[in-house]
Amino acid sequence: MFRPFLGGWLRSPIHGKRATFLCLAFLPLLLFADAAFGHAVAEGDKGYIQEITGINLLPFIYLGAKHMVTGYDHILFLLGVIFFLYRMKHIGLYVSLFAVGHSTTMLLGVYFNIGINSYIIDTIIGLSVVYKALDNMGAYQRWLGFQPNTKVATLIFGFFHGFGLSTKIIEYNISPDGLVPNLLAFNIGVEIGQLLALGAILIAMSYWRRTESFWRHAYTANVAMMSAGFILMGYQTTGYFVS
């Protein structure tokens, strides 16, 4: 298994330097990333959502796919989820759990007008990235002496990712005229975008796993992922207190 193997990295100064370098490489991406690439919707899309009425299936499918493909928080979490999954049936199971959680809270949150402070929910989404990276590094087995249920964790964090988007949609006062069909279309677009993002990740991972560098840098990559999650948490927490 990978977790005992990765444990040895904690004592390696060489790998620690690599991890530090890769973590610093994430800083410009996250500190200067436009809000349009997170759960916030781009200004042009925001205006469109606010202005249109009636059933608009294709535009909402496009908006849903765009949100998922450009949502770095979603992509980081998905990367963590499939990082050590090799069989397609396992990948399909975990991605489906995430999709069920994400879709459920997004649809119900908007329909029943359940809003959560966007800074709080996005902080939790950053935490989901940290959690999964630590899981990949075998931290919970070392710290707690057992492995938390990864399937349950994926589903639960999927719920929070869905609430992140529903909160934003509620803030933009989407028209109640055609609400349900438009939400369903948006959700279909999200799933299409998720498949596109997942396909790109799997292609890249399949090539990387064939090289000797995969096991040499697997721990480093997860440290960088964890650091990105902490940066997201810090950014959103700061926004909560200064807003």
PDB file of C-alpha atoms in Angstrom:
ATOM      1  CA  MET A   1       0.000   0.000   0.000  1.00  0.00           C
ATOM      2  CA  PHE A   2       1.138   3.567  -0.634  1.00  0.00           C
ATOM      3  CA  ARG A   3       0.583   4.985   2.864  1.00  0.00           C
ATOM      4  CA  PRO A   4       3.416   3.140   4.692  1.00  0.00           C
ATOM      5  CA  PHE A   5       5.687   3.952   1.756  1.00  0.00           C
ATOM      6  CA  LEU A   6       4.872   7.642   1.935  1.00  0.00           C
ATOM      7  CA  GLY A   7       5.478   7.747   5.669  1.00  0.00           C
ATOM      8  CA  GLY A   8       9.234   7.630   5.053  1.00  0.00           C
ATOM      9  CA  TRP A   9       9.054  10.918   3.220  1.00  0.00           C
ATOM     10  CA  LEU A  10       8.436  12.787   6.461  1.00  0.00           C
ATOM     11  CA  ARG A  11      12.053  12.253   7.481  1.00  0.00           C
ATOM     12  CA  SER A  12      13.604  13.209   4.131  1.00  0.00           C
ATOM     13  CA  PRO A  13      15.097  16.736   3.904  1.00  0.00           C
ATOM     14  CA  ILE A  14      15.466  16.434   0.116  1.00  0.00           C
ATOM     15  CA  HIS A  15      11.804  15.683  -0.379  1.00  0.00           C
ATOM     16  CA  GLY A  16      10.933  18.382   2.136  1.00  0.00           C
ATOM     17  CA  LYS A  17      12.729  20.934  -0.045  1.00  0.00           C
ATOM     18  CA  ARG A  18      10.857  19.706  -3.098  1.00  0.00           C
ATOM     19  CA  ALA A  19       7.587  19.977  -1.224  1.00  0.00           C
ATOM     20  CA  THR A  20       8.399  23.531  -0.141  1.00  0.00           C
ATOM     21  CA  PHE A  21       9.242  24.550  -3.703  1.00  0.00           C
ATOM     22  CA  LEU A  22       6.058  23.044  -5.104  1.00  0.00           C
ATOM     23  CA  CYS A  23       3.953  24.662  -2.377  1.00  0.00           C
ATOM     24  CA  LEU A  24       5.426  28.060  -3.209  1.00  0.00           C
ATOM     25  CA  ALA A  25       4.555  27.466  -6.849  1.00  0.00           C
ATOM     26  CA  PHE A  26       0.896  27.314  -5.849  1.00  0.00           C
ATOM     27  CA  LEU A  27       0.917  30.731  -4.173  1.00  0.00           C
ATOM     28  CA  PRO A  28       0.626  32.928  -7.286  1.00  0.00           C
ATOM     29  CA  LEU A  29      -2.164  30.746  -8.657  1.00  0.00           C
ATOM     30  CA  LEU A  30      -4.299  30.976  -5.544  1.00  0.00           C
ATOM     31  CA  LEU A  31      -3.517  34.482  -4.381  1.00  0.00           C
ATOM     32  CA  PHE A  32      -4.233  36.083  -7.731  1.00  0.00           C
ATOM     33  CA  ALA A  33      -6.861  33.701  -9.093  1.00  0.00           C
ATOM     34  CA  ASP A  34      -9.938  35.554 -10.313  1.00  0.00           C
ATOM     35  CA  ALA A  35     -13.128  34.903  -8.375  1.00  0.00           C
ATOM     36  CA  ALA A  36     -14.692  33.568 -11.557  1.00  0.00           C
ATOM     37  CA  PHE A  37     -12.635  30.404 -11.180  1.00  0.00           C
ATOM     38  CA  GLY A  38     -13.961  29.549  -7.745  1.00  0.00           C
ATOM     39  CA  HIS A  39     -17.552  29.232  -6.610  1.00  0.00           C
ATOM     40  CA  ALA A  40     -18.219  32.823  -7.573  1.00  0.00           C
ATOM     41  CA  VAL A  41     -19.743  33.199 -11.032  1.00  0.00           C
ATOM     42  CA  ALA A  42     -18.080  35.474 -13.603  1.00  0.00           C
ATOM     43  CA  GLU A  43     -19.589  38.947 -13.804  1.00  0.00           C
ATOM     44  CA  GLY A  44     -20.917  38.395 -17.321  1.00  0.00           C
ATOM     45  CA  ASP A  45     -22.551  35.126 -16.299  1.00  0.00           C
ATOM     46  CA  LYS A  46     -23.888  36.746 -13.138  1.00  0.00           C
ATOM     47  CA  GLY A  47     -25.639  39.454 -15.152  1.00  0.00           C
ATOM     48  CA  TYR A  48     -27.065  36.867 -17.520  1.00  0.00           C
ATOM     49  CA  ILE A  49     -28.463  34.784 -14.649  1.00  0.00           C
ATOM     50  CA  GLN A  50     -30.088  37.848 -13.121  1.00  0.00           C
ATOM     51  CA  GLU A  51     -31.679  39.070 -16.336  1.00  0.00           C
ATOM     52  CA  ILE A  52     -33.102  36.008 -18.073  1.00  0.00           C
ATOM     53  CA  THR A  53     -36.497  34.459 -17.335  1.00  0.00           C
ATOM     54  CA  GLY A  54     -38.203  31.314 -18.507  1.00  0.00           C
ATOM     55  CA  ILE A  55     -36.665  27.997 -19.474  1.00  0.00           C
ATOM     56  CA  ASN A  56     -33.144  28.295 -20.931  1.00  0.00           C
ATOM     57  CA  LEU A  57     -31.715  24.793 -20.943  1.00  0.00           C
ATOM     58  CA  LEU A  58     -28.672  25.087 -23.210  1.00  0.00           C
ATOM     59  CA  PRO A  59     -27.323  28.292 -21.599  1.00  0.00           C
ATOM     60  CA  PHE A  60     -27.602  26.754 -18.138  1.00  0.00           C
ATOM     61  CA  ILE A  61     -25.925  23.537 -19.294  1.00  0.00           C
ATOM     62  CA  TYR A  62     -23.064  25.673 -20.600  1.00  0.00           C
ATOM     63  CA  LEU A  63     -22.849  27.665 -17.359  1.00  0.00           C
ATOM     64  CA  GLY A  64     -22.787  24.476 -15.277  1.00  0.00           C
ATOM     65  CA  ALA A  65     -20.034  22.903 -17.372  1.00  0.00           C
ATOM     66  CA  LYS A  66     -18.017  26.131 -17.298  1.00  0.00           C
ATOM     67  CA  HIS A  67     -18.292  26.336 -13.527  1.00  0.00           C
ATOM     68  CA  MET A  68     -16.955  22.823 -12.997  1.00  0.00           C
ATOM     69  CA  VAL A  69     -14.140  22.999 -15.543  1.00  0.00           C
ATOM     70  CA  THR A  70     -12.850  26.335 -14.205  1.00  0.00           C
ATOM     71  CA  GLY A  71     -13.492  25.578 -10.518  1.00  0.00           C
ATOM     72  CA  TYR A  72     -10.008  24.917  -9.137  1.00  0.00           C
ATOM     73  CA  ASP A  73     -11.418  23.895  -5.745  1.00  0.00           C
ATOM     74  CA  HIS A  74     -13.478  21.125  -7.366  1.00  0.00           C
ATOM     75  CA  ILE A  75     -10.551  20.018  -9.507  1.00  0.00           C
ATOM     76  CA  LEU A  76      -8.131  19.902  -6.571  1.00  0.00           C
ATOM     77  CA  PHE A  77     -10.548  17.766  -4.575  1.00  0.00           C
ATOM     78  CA  LEU A  78     -11.194  15.430  -7.524  1.00  0.00           C
ATOM     79  CA  LEU A  79      -7.442  15.113  -8.056  1.00  0.00           C
ATOM     80  CA  GLY A  80      -7.035  14.110  -4.432  1.00  0.00           C
ATOM     81  CA  VAL A  81      -9.887  11.611  -4.652  1.00  0.00           C
ATOM     82  CA  ILE A  82      -8.533   9.744  -7.692  1.00  0.00           C
ATOM     83  CA  PHE A  83      -4.818  10.206  -6.942  1.00  0.00           C
ATOM     84  CA  PHE A  84      -4.267   6.586  -5.881  1.00  0.00           C
ATOM     85  CA  LEU A  85      -7.252   5.001  -7.639  1.00  0.00           C
ATOM     86  CA  TYR A  86      -6.361   2.797 -10.594  1.00  0.00           C
ATOM     87  CA  ARG A  87      -9.476   0.787 -11.437  1.00  0.00           C
ATOM     88  CA  MET A  88     -12.242   2.531 -13.345  1.00  0.00           C
ATOM     89  CA  LYS A  89     -14.937   0.973 -11.154  1.00  0.00           C
ATOM     90  CA  HIS A  90     -13.333   2.543  -8.071  1.00  0.00           C
ATOM     91  CA  ILE A  91     -12.925   5.892  -9.803  1.00  0.00           C
ATOM     92  CA  GLY A  92     -16.539   5.739 -10.982  1.00  0.00           C
ATOM     93  CA  LEU A  93     -17.780   4.951  -7.465  1.00  0.00           C
ATOM     94  CA  TYR A  94     -15.975   7.830  -5.762  1.00  0.00           C
ATOM     95  CA  VAL A  95     -16.769  10.360  -8.475  1.00  0.00           C
ATOM     96  CA  SER A  96     -20.419   9.284  -8.361  1.00  0.00           C
ATOM     97  CA  LEU A  97     -20.524   9.802  -4.590  1.00  0.00           C
ATOM     98  CA  PHE A  98     -19.097  13.280  -5.041  1.00  0.00           C
ATOM     99  CA  ALA A  99     -21.595  14.010  -7.827  1.00  0.00           C
ATOM    100  CA  VAL A 100     -24.550  12.824  -5.726  1.00  0.00           C
ATOM    101  CA  GLY A 101     -23.497  15.032  -2.820  1.00  0.00           C
ATOM    102  CA  HIS A 102     -22.746  18.040  -5.009  1.00  0.00           C
ATOM    103  CA  SER A 103     -25.971  17.773  -7.007  1.00  0.00           C
ATOM    104  CA  THR A 104     -28.226  17.192  -4.001  1.00  0.00           C
ATOM    105  CA  THR A 105     -27.262  20.275  -2.038  1.00  0.00           C
ATOM    106  CA  MET A 106     -26.969  22.498  -5.098  1.00  0.00           C
ATOM    107  CA  LEU A 107     -30.504  21.683  -6.258  1.00  0.00           C
ATOM    108  CA  LEU A 108     -32.174  21.624  -2.850  1.00  0.00           C
ATOM    109  CA  GLY A 109     -30.232  24.627  -1.599  1.00  0.00           C
ATOM    110  CA  VAL A 110     -31.459  26.844  -4.416  1.00  0.00           C
ATOM    111  CA  TYR A 111     -34.992  25.433  -4.570  1.00  0.00           C
ATOM    112  CA  PHE A 112     -35.599  25.839  -0.818  1.00  0.00           C
ATOM    113  CA  ASN A 113     -33.519  29.026  -0.597  1.00  0.00           C
ATOM    114  CA  ILE A 114     -31.040  27.568   1.916  1.00  0.00           C
ATOM    115  CA  GLY A 115     -28.158  29.993   1.957  1.00  0.00           C
ATOM    116  CA  ILE A 116     -24.889  29.669   3.875  1.00  0.00           C
ATOM    117  CA  ASN A 117     -22.307  32.421   4.241  1.00  0.00           C
ATOM    118  CA  SER A 118     -20.121  32.019   1.155  1.00  0.00           C
ATOM    119  CA  TYR A 119     -16.874  32.602   3.056  1.00  0.00           C
ATOM    120  CA  ILE A 120     -17.707  29.884   5.582  1.00  0.00           C
ATOM    121  CA  ILE A 121     -18.736  27.325   2.982  1.00  0.00           C
ATOM    122  CA  ASP A 122     -15.692  28.037   0.814  1.00  0.00           C
ATOM    123  CA  THR A 123     -13.449  27.661   3.866  1.00  0.00           C
ATOM    124  CA  ILE A 124     -14.944  24.195   4.389  1.00  0.00           C
ATOM    125  CA  ILE A 125     -14.342  23.413   0.717  1.00  0.00           C
ATOM    126  CA  GLY A 126     -10.678  24.357   1.204  1.00  0.00           C
ATOM    127  CA  LEU A 127     -10.683  22.037   4.209  1.00  0.00           C
ATOM    128  CA  SER A 128     -11.925  19.213   1.975  1.00  0.00           C
ATOM    129  CA  VAL A 129      -8.784  19.558  -0.142  1.00  0.00           C
ATOM    130  CA  VAL A 130      -6.592  19.502   2.983  1.00  0.00           C
ATOM    131  CA  TYR A 131      -8.452  16.469   4.339  1.00  0.00           C
ATOM    132  CA  LYS A 132      -8.021  14.454   1.155  1.00  0.00           C
ATOM    133  CA  ALA A 133      -4.345  15.326   0.767  1.00  0.00           C
ATOM    134  CA  LEU A 134      -3.660  14.217   4.350  1.00  0.00           C
ATOM    135  CA  ASP A 135      -5.633  11.049   3.686  1.00  0.00           C
ATOM    136  CA  ASN A 136      -3.461  10.319   0.647  1.00  0.00           C
ATOM    137  CA  MET A 137      -0.353  10.762   2.807  1.00  0.00           C
ATOM    138  CA  GLY A 138      -1.603   8.208   5.341  1.00  0.00           C
ATOM    139  CA  ALA A 139      -1.792  10.822   8.094  1.00  0.00           C
ATOM    140  CA  TYR A 140      -4.938   9.495   9.758  1.00  0.00           C
ATOM    141  CA  GLN A 141      -3.563   5.984  10.091  1.00  0.00           C
ATOM    142  CA  ARG A 142      -0.470   7.367  11.817  1.00  0.00           C
ATOM    143  CA  TRP A 143      -2.284   9.916  13.974  1.00  0.00           C
ATOM    144  CA  LEU A 144      -5.490   8.074  14.809  1.00  0.00           C
ATOM    145  CA  GLY A 145      -4.498   4.460  14.338  1.00  0.00           C
ATOM    146  CA  PHE A 146      -7.310   3.777  11.842  1.00  0.00           C
ATOM    147  CA  GLN A 147      -8.483   4.823   8.397  1.00  0.00           C
ATOM    148  CA  PRO A 148     -11.659   6.969   8.260  1.00  0.00           C
ATOM    149  CA  ASN A 149     -14.235   5.852   5.700  1.00  0.00           C
ATOM    150  CA  THR A 150     -13.128   7.519   2.474  1.00  0.00           C
ATOM    151  CA  LYS A 151     -16.447   6.934   0.710  1.00  0.00           C
ATOM    152  CA  VAL A 152     -18.424   8.675   3.452  1.00  0.00           C
ATOM    153  CA  ALA A 153     -15.938  11.564   3.501  1.00  0.00           C
ATOM    154  CA  THR A 154     -16.237  11.999  -0.275  1.00  0.00           C
ATOM    155  CA  LEU A 155     -20.027  12.123  -0.070  1.00  0.00           C
ATOM    156  CA  ILE A 156     -20.059  14.568   2.856  1.00  0.00           C
ATOM    157  CA  PHE A 157     -17.612  16.949   1.244  1.00  0.00           C
ATOM    158  CA  GLY A 158     -19.648  16.668  -1.953  1.00  0.00           C
ATOM    159  CA  PHE A 159     -22.582  18.107   0.017  1.00  0.00           C
ATOM    160  CA  PHE A 160     -20.468  21.109   1.014  1.00  0.00           C
ATOM    161  CA  HIS A 161     -19.225  21.684  -2.550  1.00  0.00           C
ATOM    162  CA  GLY A 162     -22.867  21.775  -3.688  1.00  0.00           C
ATOM    163  CA  PHE A 163     -23.809  24.282  -1.001  1.00  0.00           C
ATOM    164  CA  GLY A 164     -20.948  26.486  -2.166  1.00  0.00           C
ATOM    165  CA  LEU A 165     -22.555  26.928  -5.559  1.00  0.00           C
ATOM    166  CA  SER A 166     -26.167  27.097  -4.352  1.00  0.00           C
ATOM    167  CA  THR A 167     -25.215  29.935  -2.017  1.00  0.00           C
ATOM    168  CA  LYS A 168     -23.853  31.954  -4.936  1.00  0.00           C
ATOM    169  CA  ILE A 169     -26.866  31.265  -7.149  1.00  0.00           C
ATOM    170  CA  ILE A 170     -29.199  32.423  -4.369  1.00  0.00           C
ATOM    171  CA  GLU A 171     -27.210  35.654  -4.044  1.00  0.00           C
ATOM    172  CA  TYR A 172     -27.792  36.341  -7.761  1.00  0.00           C
ATOM    173  CA  ASN A 173     -31.594  36.137  -7.407  1.00  0.00           C
ATOM    174  CA  ILE A 174     -32.250  33.657 -10.198  1.00  0.00           C
ATOM    175  CA  SER A 175     -35.735  34.024 -11.666  1.00  0.00           C
ATOM    176  CA  PRO A 176     -38.362  31.601 -10.282  1.00  0.00           C
ATOM    177  CA  ASP A 177     -39.800  31.363 -13.807  1.00  0.00           C
ATOM    178  CA  GLY A 178     -38.365  28.112 -15.162  1.00  0.00           C
ATOM    179  CA  LEU A 179     -36.310  27.592 -12.005  1.00  0.00           C
ATOM    180  CA  VAL A 180     -36.513  23.791 -11.781  1.00  0.00           C
ATOM    181  CA  PRO A 181     -35.724  23.025 -15.472  1.00  0.00           C
ATOM    182  CA  ASN A 182     -32.905  25.574 -15.452  1.00  0.00           C
ATOM    183  CA  LEU A 183     -31.415  24.114 -12.261  1.00  0.00           C
ATOM    184  CA  LEU A 184     -31.587  20.603 -13.680  1.00  0.00           C
ATOM    185  CA  ALA A 185     -29.921  21.814 -16.880  1.00  0.00           C
ATOM    186  CA  PHE A 186     -27.238  23.549 -14.823  1.00  0.00           C
ATOM    187  CA  ASN A 187     -26.640  20.344 -12.890  1.00  0.00           C
ATOM    188  CA  ILE A 188     -26.335  18.363 -16.127  1.00  0.00           C
ATOM    189  CA  GLY A 189     -23.746  20.886 -17.251  1.00  0.00           C
ATOM    190  CA  VAL A 190     -21.875  20.479 -13.956  1.00  0.00           C
ATOM    191  CA  GLU A 191     -21.706  16.720 -14.502  1.00  0.00           C
ATOM    192  CA  ILE A 192     -20.521  17.192 -18.088  1.00  0.00           C
ATOM    193  CA  GLY A 193     -17.850  19.574 -16.863  1.00  0.00           C
ATOM    194  CA  GLN A 194     -16.858  17.113 -14.154  1.00  0.00           C
ATOM    195  CA  LEU A 195     -16.406  14.360 -16.734  1.00  0.00           C
ATOM    196  CA  LEU A 196     -14.281  16.655 -18.914  1.00  0.00           C
ATOM    197  CA  ALA A 197     -12.101  17.693 -15.978  1.00  0.00           C
ATOM    198  CA  LEU A 198     -11.839  14.105 -14.768  1.00  0.00           C
ATOM    199  CA  GLY A 199     -10.866  12.908 -18.235  1.00  0.00           C
ATOM    200  CA  ALA A 200      -8.029  15.434 -18.424  1.00  0.00           C
ATOM    201  CA  ILE A 201      -6.830  14.493 -14.931  1.00  0.00           C
ATOM    202  CA  LEU A 202      -6.890  10.772 -15.717  1.00  0.00           C
ATOM    203  CA  ILE A 203      -4.965  11.226 -18.949  1.00  0.00           C
ATOM    204  CA  ALA A 204      -2.263  13.230 -17.178  1.00  0.00           C
ATOM    205  CA  MET A 205      -2.159  10.809 -14.240  1.00  0.00           C
ATOM    206  CA  SER A 206      -1.948   7.753 -16.490  1.00  0.00           C
ATOM    207  CA  TYR A 207       1.204   9.099 -18.145  1.00  0.00           C
ATOM    208  CA  TRP A 208       2.721  10.191 -14.843  1.00  0.00           C
ATOM    209  CA  ARG A 209       2.072   6.838 -13.166  1.00  0.00           C
ATOM    210  CA  ARG A 210       4.078   5.075 -15.864  1.00  0.00           C
ATOM    211  CA  THR A 211       7.213   6.974 -14.910  1.00  0.00           C
ATOM    212  CA  GLU A 212       9.559   6.365 -11.995  1.00  0.00           C
ATOM    213  CA  SER A 213       8.994   9.922 -10.803  1.00  0.00           C
ATOM    214  CA  PHE A 214       5.427   9.189  -9.723  1.00  0.00           C
ATOM    215  CA  TRP A 215       6.373   7.446  -6.484  1.00  0.00           C
ATOM    216  CA  ARG A 216       9.287   9.831  -5.922  1.00  0.00           C
ATOM    217  CA  HIS A 217       7.011  12.876  -6.106  1.00  0.00           C
ATOM    218  CA  ALA A 218       3.642  11.526  -4.948  1.00  0.00           C
ATOM    219  CA  TYR A 219       4.122  12.802  -1.403  1.00  0.00           C
ATOM    220  CA  THR A 220       5.374  16.171  -2.670  1.00  0.00           C
ATOM    221  CA  ALA A 221       2.307  16.572  -4.873  1.00  0.00           C
ATOM    222  CA  ASN A 222      -0.026  15.892  -1.946  1.00  0.00           C
ATOM    223  CA  VAL A 223       1.853  18.322   0.291  1.00  0.00           C
ATOM    224  CA  ALA A 224       1.373  20.951  -2.415  1.00  0.00           C
ATOM    225  CA  MET A 225      -2.307  20.042  -2.653  1.00  0.00           C
ATOM    226  CA  MET A 226      -2.683  20.318   1.118  1.00  0.00           C
ATOM    227  CA  SER A 227      -0.933  23.700   1.092  1.00  0.00           C
ATOM    228  CA  ALA A 228      -3.272  24.914  -1.637  1.00  0.00           C
ATOM    229  CA  GLY A 229      -6.210  23.896   0.540  1.00  0.00           C
ATOM    230  CA  PHE A 230      -4.782  25.804   3.506  1.00  0.00           C
ATOM    231  CA  ILE A 231      -4.294  28.882   1.335  1.00  0.00           C
ATOM    232  CA  LEU A 232      -7.916  28.674   0.187  1.00  0.00           C
ATOM    233  CA  MET A 233      -9.034  28.359   3.803  1.00  0.00           C
ATOM    234  CA  GLY A 234      -6.938  31.319   4.878  1.00  0.00           C
ATOM    235  CA  TYR A 235      -8.142  33.482   2.007  1.00  0.00           C
ATOM    236  CA  GLN A 236     -11.809  32.767   2.708  1.00  0.00           C
ATOM    237  CA  THR A 237     -11.445  33.076   6.492  1.00  0.00           C
ATOM    238  CA  THR A 238      -9.787  36.450   6.057  1.00  0.00           C
ATOM    239  CA  GLY A 239     -12.604  37.514   3.741  1.00  0.00           C
ATOM    240  CA  TYR A 240     -15.157  36.534   6.370  1.00  0.00           C
ATOM    241  CA  PHE A 241     -13.603  38.729   9.072  1.00  0.00           C
ATOM    242  CA  VAL A 242     -12.904  41.762   6.889  1.00  0.00           C
ATOM    243  CA  SER A 243     -16.155  41.781   4.911  1.00  0.00           C
TER     244      SER A 243
END
